[in-house]
Every structure is written in structure tokens, then in C-alpha cells.
mmCIF file with all atom_site columns, C-alpha atoms in Angstrom:
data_model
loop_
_atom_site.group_PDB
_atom_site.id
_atom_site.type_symbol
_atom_site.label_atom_id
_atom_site.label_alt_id
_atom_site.label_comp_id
_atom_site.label_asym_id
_atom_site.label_entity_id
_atom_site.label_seq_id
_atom_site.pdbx_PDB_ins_code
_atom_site.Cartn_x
_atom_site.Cartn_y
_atom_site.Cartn_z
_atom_site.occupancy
_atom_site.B_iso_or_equiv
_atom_site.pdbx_formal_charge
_atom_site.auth_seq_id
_atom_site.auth_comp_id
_atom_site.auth_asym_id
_atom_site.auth_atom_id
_atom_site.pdbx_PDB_model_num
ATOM 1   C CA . UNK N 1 1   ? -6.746  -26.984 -10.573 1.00 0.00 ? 23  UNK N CA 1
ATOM 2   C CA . UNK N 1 2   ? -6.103  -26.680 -6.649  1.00 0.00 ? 24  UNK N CA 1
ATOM 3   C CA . UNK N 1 3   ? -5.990  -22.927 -5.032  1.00 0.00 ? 25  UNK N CA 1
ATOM 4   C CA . UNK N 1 4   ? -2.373  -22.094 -4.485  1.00 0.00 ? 26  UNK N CA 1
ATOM 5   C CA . UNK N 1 5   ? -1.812  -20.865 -0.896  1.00 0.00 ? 27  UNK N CA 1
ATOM 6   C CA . UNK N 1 6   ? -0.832  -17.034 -0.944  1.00 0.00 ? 28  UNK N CA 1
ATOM 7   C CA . UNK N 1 7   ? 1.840   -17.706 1.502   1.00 0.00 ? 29  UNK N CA 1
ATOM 8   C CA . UNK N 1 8   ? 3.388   -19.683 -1.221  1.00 0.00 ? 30  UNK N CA 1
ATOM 9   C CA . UNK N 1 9   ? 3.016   -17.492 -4.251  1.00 0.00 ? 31  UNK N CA 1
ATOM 10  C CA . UNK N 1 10  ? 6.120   -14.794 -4.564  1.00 0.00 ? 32  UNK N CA 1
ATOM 11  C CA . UNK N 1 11  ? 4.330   -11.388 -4.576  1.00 0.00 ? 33  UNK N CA 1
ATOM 12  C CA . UNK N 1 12  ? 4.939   -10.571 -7.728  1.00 0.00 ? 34  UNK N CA 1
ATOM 13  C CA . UNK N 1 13  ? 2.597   -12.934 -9.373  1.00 0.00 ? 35  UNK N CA 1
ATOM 14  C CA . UNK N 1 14  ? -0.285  -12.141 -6.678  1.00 0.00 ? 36  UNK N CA 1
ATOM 15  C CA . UNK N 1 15  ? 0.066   -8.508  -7.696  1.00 0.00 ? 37  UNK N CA 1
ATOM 16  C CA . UNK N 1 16  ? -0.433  -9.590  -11.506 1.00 0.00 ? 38  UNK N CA 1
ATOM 17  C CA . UNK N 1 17  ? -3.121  -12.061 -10.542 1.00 0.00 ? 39  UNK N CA 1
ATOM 18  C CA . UNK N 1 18  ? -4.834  -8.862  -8.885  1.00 0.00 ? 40  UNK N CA 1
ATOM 19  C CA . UNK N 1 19  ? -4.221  -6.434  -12.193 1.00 0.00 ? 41  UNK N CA 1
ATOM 20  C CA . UNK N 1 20  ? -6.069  -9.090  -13.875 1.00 0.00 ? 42  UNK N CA 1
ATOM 21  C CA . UNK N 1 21  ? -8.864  -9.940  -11.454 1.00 0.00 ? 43  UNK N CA 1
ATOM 22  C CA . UNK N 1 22  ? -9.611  -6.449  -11.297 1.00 0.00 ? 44  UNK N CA 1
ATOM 23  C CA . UNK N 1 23  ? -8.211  -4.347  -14.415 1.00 0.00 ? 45  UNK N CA 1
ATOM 24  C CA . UNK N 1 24  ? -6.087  -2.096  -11.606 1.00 0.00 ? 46  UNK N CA 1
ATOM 25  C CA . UNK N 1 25  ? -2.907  -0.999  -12.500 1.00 0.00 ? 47  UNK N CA 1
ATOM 26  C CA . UNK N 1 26  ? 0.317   -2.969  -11.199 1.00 0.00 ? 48  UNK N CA 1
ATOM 27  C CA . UNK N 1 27  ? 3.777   -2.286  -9.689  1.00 0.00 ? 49  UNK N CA 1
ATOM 28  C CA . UNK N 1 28  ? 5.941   -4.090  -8.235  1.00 0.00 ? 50  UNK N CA 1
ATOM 29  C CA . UNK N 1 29  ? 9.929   -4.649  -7.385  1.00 0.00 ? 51  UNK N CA 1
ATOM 30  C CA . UNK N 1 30  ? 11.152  -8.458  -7.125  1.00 0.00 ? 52  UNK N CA 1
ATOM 31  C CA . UNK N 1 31  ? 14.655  -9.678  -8.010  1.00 0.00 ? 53  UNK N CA 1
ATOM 32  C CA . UNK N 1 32  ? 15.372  -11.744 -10.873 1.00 0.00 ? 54  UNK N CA 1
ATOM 33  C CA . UNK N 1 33  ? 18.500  -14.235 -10.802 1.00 0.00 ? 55  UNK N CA 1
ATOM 34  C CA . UNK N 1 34  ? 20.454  -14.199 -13.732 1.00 0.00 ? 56  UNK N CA 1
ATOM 35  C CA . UNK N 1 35  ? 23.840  -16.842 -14.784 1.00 0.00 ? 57  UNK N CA 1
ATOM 36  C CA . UNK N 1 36  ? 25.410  -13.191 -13.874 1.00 0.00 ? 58  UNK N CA 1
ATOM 37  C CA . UNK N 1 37  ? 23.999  -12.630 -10.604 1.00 0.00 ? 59  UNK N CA 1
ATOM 38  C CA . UNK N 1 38  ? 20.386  -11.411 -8.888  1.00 0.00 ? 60  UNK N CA 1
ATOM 39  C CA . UNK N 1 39  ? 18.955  -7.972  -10.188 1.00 0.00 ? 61  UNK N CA 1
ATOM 40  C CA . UNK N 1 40  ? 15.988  -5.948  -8.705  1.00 0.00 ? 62  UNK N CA 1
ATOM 41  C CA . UNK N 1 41  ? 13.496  -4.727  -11.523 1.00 0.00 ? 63  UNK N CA 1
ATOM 42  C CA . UNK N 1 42  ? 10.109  -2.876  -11.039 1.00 0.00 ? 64  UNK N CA 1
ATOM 43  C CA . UNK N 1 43  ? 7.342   -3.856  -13.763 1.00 0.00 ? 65  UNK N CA 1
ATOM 44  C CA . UNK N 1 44  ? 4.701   -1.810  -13.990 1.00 0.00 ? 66  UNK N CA 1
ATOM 45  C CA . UNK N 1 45  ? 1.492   -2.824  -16.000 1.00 0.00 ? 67  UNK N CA 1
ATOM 46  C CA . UNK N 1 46  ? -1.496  -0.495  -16.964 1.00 0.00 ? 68  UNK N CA 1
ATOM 47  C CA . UNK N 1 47  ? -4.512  -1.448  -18.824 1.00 0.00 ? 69  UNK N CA 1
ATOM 48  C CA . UNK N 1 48  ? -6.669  0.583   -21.689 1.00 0.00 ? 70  UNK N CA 1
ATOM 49  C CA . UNK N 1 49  ? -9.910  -0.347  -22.125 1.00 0.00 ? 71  UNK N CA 1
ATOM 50  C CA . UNK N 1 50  ? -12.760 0.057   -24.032 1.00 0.00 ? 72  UNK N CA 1
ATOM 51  C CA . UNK N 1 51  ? -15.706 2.781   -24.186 1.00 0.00 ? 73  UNK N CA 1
ATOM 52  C CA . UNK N 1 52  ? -17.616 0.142   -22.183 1.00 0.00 ? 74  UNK N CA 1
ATOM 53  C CA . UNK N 1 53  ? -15.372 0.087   -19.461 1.00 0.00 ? 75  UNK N CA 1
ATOM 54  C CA . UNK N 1 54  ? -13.757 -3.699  -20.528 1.00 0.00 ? 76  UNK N CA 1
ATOM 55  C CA . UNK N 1 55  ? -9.902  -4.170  -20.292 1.00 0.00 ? 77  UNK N CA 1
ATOM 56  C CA . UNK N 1 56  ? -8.736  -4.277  -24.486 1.00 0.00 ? 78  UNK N CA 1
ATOM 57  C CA . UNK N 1 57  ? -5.196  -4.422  -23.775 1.00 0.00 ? 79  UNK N CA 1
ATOM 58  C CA . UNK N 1 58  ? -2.067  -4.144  -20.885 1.00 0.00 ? 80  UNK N CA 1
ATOM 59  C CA . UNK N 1 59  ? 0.800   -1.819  -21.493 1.00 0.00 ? 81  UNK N CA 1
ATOM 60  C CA . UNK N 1 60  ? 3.411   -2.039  -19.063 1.00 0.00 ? 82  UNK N CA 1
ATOM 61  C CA . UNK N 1 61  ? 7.512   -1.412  -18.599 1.00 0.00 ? 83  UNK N CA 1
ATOM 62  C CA . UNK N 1 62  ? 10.301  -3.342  -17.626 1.00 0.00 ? 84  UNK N CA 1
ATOM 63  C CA . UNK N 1 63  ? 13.254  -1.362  -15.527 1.00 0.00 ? 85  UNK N CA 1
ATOM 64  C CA . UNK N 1 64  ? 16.082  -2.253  -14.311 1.00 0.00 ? 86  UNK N CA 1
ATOM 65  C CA . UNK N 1 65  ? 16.347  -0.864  -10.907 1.00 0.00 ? 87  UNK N CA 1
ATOM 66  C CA . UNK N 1 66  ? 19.191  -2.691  -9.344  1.00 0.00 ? 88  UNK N CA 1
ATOM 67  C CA . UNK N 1 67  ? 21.787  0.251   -9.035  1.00 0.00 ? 89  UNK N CA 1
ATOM 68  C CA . UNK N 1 68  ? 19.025  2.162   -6.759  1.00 0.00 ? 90  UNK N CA 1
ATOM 69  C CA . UNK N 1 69  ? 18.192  -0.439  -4.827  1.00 0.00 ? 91  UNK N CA 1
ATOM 70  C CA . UNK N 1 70  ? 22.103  -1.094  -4.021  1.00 0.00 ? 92  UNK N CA 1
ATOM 71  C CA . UNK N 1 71  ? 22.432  2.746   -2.931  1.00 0.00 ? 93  UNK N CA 1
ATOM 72  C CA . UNK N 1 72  ? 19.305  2.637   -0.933  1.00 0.00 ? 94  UNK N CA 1
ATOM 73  C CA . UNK N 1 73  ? 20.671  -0.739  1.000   1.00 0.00 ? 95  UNK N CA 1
ATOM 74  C CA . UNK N 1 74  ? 24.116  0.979   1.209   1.00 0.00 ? 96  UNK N CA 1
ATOM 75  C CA . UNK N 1 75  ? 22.644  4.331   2.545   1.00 0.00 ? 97  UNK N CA 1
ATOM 76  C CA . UNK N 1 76  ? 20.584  2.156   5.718   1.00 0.00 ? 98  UNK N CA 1
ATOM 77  C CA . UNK N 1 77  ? 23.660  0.354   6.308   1.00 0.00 ? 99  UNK N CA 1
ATOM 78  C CA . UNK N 1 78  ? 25.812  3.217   6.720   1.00 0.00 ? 100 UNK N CA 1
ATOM 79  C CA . UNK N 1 79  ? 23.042  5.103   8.918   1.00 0.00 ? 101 UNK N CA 1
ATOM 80  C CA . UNK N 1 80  ? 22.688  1.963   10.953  1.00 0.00 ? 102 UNK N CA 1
ATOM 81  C CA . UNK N 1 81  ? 26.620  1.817   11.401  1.00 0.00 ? 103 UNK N CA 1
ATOM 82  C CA . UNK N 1 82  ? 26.494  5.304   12.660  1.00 0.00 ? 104 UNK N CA 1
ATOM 83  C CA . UNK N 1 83  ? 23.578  5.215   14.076  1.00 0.00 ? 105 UNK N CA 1
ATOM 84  C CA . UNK N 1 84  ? 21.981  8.144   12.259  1.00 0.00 ? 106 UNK N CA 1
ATOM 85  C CA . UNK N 1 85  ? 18.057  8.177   11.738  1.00 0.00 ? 107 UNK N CA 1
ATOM 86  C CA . UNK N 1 86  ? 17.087  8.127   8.246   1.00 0.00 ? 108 UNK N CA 1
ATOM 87  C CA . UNK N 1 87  ? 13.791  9.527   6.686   1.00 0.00 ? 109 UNK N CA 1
ATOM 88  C CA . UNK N 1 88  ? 12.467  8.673   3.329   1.00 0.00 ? 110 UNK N CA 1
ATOM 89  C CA . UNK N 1 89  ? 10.724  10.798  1.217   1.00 0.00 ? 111 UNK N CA 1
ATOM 90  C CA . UNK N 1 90  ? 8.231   10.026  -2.088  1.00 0.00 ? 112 UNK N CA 1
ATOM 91  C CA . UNK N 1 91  ? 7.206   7.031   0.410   1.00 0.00 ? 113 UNK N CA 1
ATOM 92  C CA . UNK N 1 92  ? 3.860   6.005   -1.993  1.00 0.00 ? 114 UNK N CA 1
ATOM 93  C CA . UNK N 1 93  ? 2.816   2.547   -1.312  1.00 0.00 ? 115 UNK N CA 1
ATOM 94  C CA . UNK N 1 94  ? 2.410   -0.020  1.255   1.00 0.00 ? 116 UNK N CA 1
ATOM 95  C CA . UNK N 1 95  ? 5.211   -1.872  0.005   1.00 0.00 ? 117 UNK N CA 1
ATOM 96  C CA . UNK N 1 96  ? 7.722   0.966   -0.378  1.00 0.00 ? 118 UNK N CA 1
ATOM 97  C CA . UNK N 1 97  ? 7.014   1.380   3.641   1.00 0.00 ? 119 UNK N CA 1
ATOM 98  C CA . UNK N 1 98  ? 7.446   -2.298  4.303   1.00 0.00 ? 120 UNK N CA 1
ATOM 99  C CA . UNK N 1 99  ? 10.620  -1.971  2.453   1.00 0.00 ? 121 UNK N CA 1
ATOM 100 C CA . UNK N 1 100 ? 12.086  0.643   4.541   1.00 0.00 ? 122 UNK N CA 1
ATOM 101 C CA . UNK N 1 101 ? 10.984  -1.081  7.709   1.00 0.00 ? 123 UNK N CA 1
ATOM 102 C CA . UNK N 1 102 ? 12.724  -3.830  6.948   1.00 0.00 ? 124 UNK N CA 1
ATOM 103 C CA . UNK N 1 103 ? 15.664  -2.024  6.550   1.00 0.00 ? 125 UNK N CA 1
ATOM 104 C CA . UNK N 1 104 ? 15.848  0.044   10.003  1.00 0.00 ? 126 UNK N CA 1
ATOM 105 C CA . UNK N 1 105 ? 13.948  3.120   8.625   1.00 0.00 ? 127 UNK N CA 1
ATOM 106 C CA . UNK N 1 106 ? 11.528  4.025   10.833  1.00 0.00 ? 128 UNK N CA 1
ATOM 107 C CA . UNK N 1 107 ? 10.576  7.545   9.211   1.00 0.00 ? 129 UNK N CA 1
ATOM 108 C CA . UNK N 1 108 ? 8.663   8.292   6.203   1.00 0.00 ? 130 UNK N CA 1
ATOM 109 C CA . UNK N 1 109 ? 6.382   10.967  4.300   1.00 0.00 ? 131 UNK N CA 1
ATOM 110 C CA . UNK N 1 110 ? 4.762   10.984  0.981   1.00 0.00 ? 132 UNK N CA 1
ATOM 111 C CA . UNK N 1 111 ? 1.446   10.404  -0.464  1.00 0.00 ? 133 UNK N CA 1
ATOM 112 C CA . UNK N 1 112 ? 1.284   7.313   1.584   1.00 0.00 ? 134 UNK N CA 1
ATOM 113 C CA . UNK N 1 113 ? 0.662   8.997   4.666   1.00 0.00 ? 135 UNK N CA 1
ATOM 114 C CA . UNK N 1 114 ? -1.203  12.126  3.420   1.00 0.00 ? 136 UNK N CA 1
ATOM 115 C CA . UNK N 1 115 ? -1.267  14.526  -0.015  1.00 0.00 ? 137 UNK N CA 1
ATOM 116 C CA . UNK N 1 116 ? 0.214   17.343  -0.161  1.00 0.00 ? 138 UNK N CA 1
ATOM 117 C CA . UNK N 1 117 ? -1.936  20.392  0.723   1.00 0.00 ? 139 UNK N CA 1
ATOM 118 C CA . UNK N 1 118 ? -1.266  24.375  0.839   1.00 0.00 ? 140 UNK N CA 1
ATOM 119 C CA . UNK N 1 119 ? 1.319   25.698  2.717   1.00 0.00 ? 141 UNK N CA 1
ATOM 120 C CA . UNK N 1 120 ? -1.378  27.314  5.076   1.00 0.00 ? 142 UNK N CA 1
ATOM 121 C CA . UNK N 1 121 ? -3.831  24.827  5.289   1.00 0.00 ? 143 UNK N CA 1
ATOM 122 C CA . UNK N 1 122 ? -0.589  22.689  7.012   1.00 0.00 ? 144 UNK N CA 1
ATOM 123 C CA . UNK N 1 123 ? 0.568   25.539  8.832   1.00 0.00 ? 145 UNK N CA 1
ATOM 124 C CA . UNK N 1 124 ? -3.463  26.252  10.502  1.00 0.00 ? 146 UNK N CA 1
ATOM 125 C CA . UNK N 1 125 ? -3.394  23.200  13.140  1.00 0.00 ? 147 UNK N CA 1
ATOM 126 C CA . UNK N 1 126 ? 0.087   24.737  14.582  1.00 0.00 ? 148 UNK N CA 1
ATOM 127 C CA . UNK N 1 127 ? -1.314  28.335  14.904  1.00 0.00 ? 149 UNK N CA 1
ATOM 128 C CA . UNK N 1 128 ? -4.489  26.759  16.537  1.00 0.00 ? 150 UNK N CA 1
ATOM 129 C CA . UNK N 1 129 ? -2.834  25.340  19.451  1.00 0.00 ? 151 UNK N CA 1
#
């Protein structure tokens, strides 16, 4: 069978071809169009395995996410209208920030760009300078 070209696989099947290359867990958002119209849904696939290590089985969810995504697209549009800067918290993955990005949100925190840590341990650089 020829190699597809990643370019032309939708994401959502390279992330599941990755889960099972390498037993790691999967998410991931994509739209699905129905005879009613296009919905966004997150799967999210987790594997048990075996005492030796060796994937047994996938358990994984299904959820319909479609109402969030709408307020999240709403809430960029409206800051973009009024020209308000917008920053996103619980920002986790690579995709999540890509996301934003493409929707005119330029500022982000969560355990994408660092753990949380002890109010003093984030407070010692500022009492150092």
C-alpha cells in the first residue's frame, strides 16, 4: 500500500495513527458534518495494558463539544470587533495554542507553557531583581 502524504491526512487520523504506533494516549477536536449541519467533537482514546507493558485494550470518549467551541469563536470575534486583548487560560497542548492563534489570541498560560509551582517559588525571581 503507498505512504499517504501527511499533508493530506486530516489530523485526526494522524493523531490515532500515533496512539497506535506508540500506545500514547490521544485527543483531539475535528468537526464532523452531519445532514443537520457540521459539529466539533473531541475524542479522546487511552490504552490499558498488560503487566508486560503491551497495549490489551483502548478506552476512549466521544463529546460533543460544539456549543464551546461556538462561544469561544464568538468571544474572539467580539474582542477582535472591539479590539480588546484576550488571554486564555488551561492552554495545555500544542494544538489548543494553534487554535487560539488562529483566532487573534495572542496570550496564553497553562501547563503548556510551565506547571504550576508555589506561590513563592514564582514570586523569588521578582524579589531578586
Amino acid at each position: 500500500m503507498e505512504a499517504l502524504n501527511p499533508l493530506d491526512v486530516p489530523p485526526t487520523l494522524l493523531a490515532r495513527q500515533h496512539a497506535l504506533d506508540t500506545g500514547a494516549a490521544v485527543e483531539s477536536d475535528y468537526r464532523l458534518r452531519t445532514p443537520y449541519g457540521d459539529r466539533w467533537l473531541r475524542a479522546y482514546a487511552k490504552p490499558r495494558r498488560d503487566a508486560s507493558g503491551a497495549v490489551t485494550r483502548w478506552y476512549g470518549t466521544l463529546d460533543d463539544i460544539d456549543d464551546r467551541k461556538r462561544a469561544e469563536q464568538a468571544i474572539l470575534g467580539l474582542a477582535r470587533q472591539l479590539d480588546i486583548a484576550v488571554l486564555a487560560e488551561g492552554v495545555e497542548t500544542a494544538a489548543q495554542a494553534e487554535y487560539l492563534l488562529a483566532g487573534d489570541c495572542a496570550d496564553a498560560q497553562g501547563y503548556l507553557s510551565g506547571r504550576a509551582m508555589p506561590a513563592a517559588q514564582a514570586m523569588a525571581p521578582l524579589a531578586a531583581a
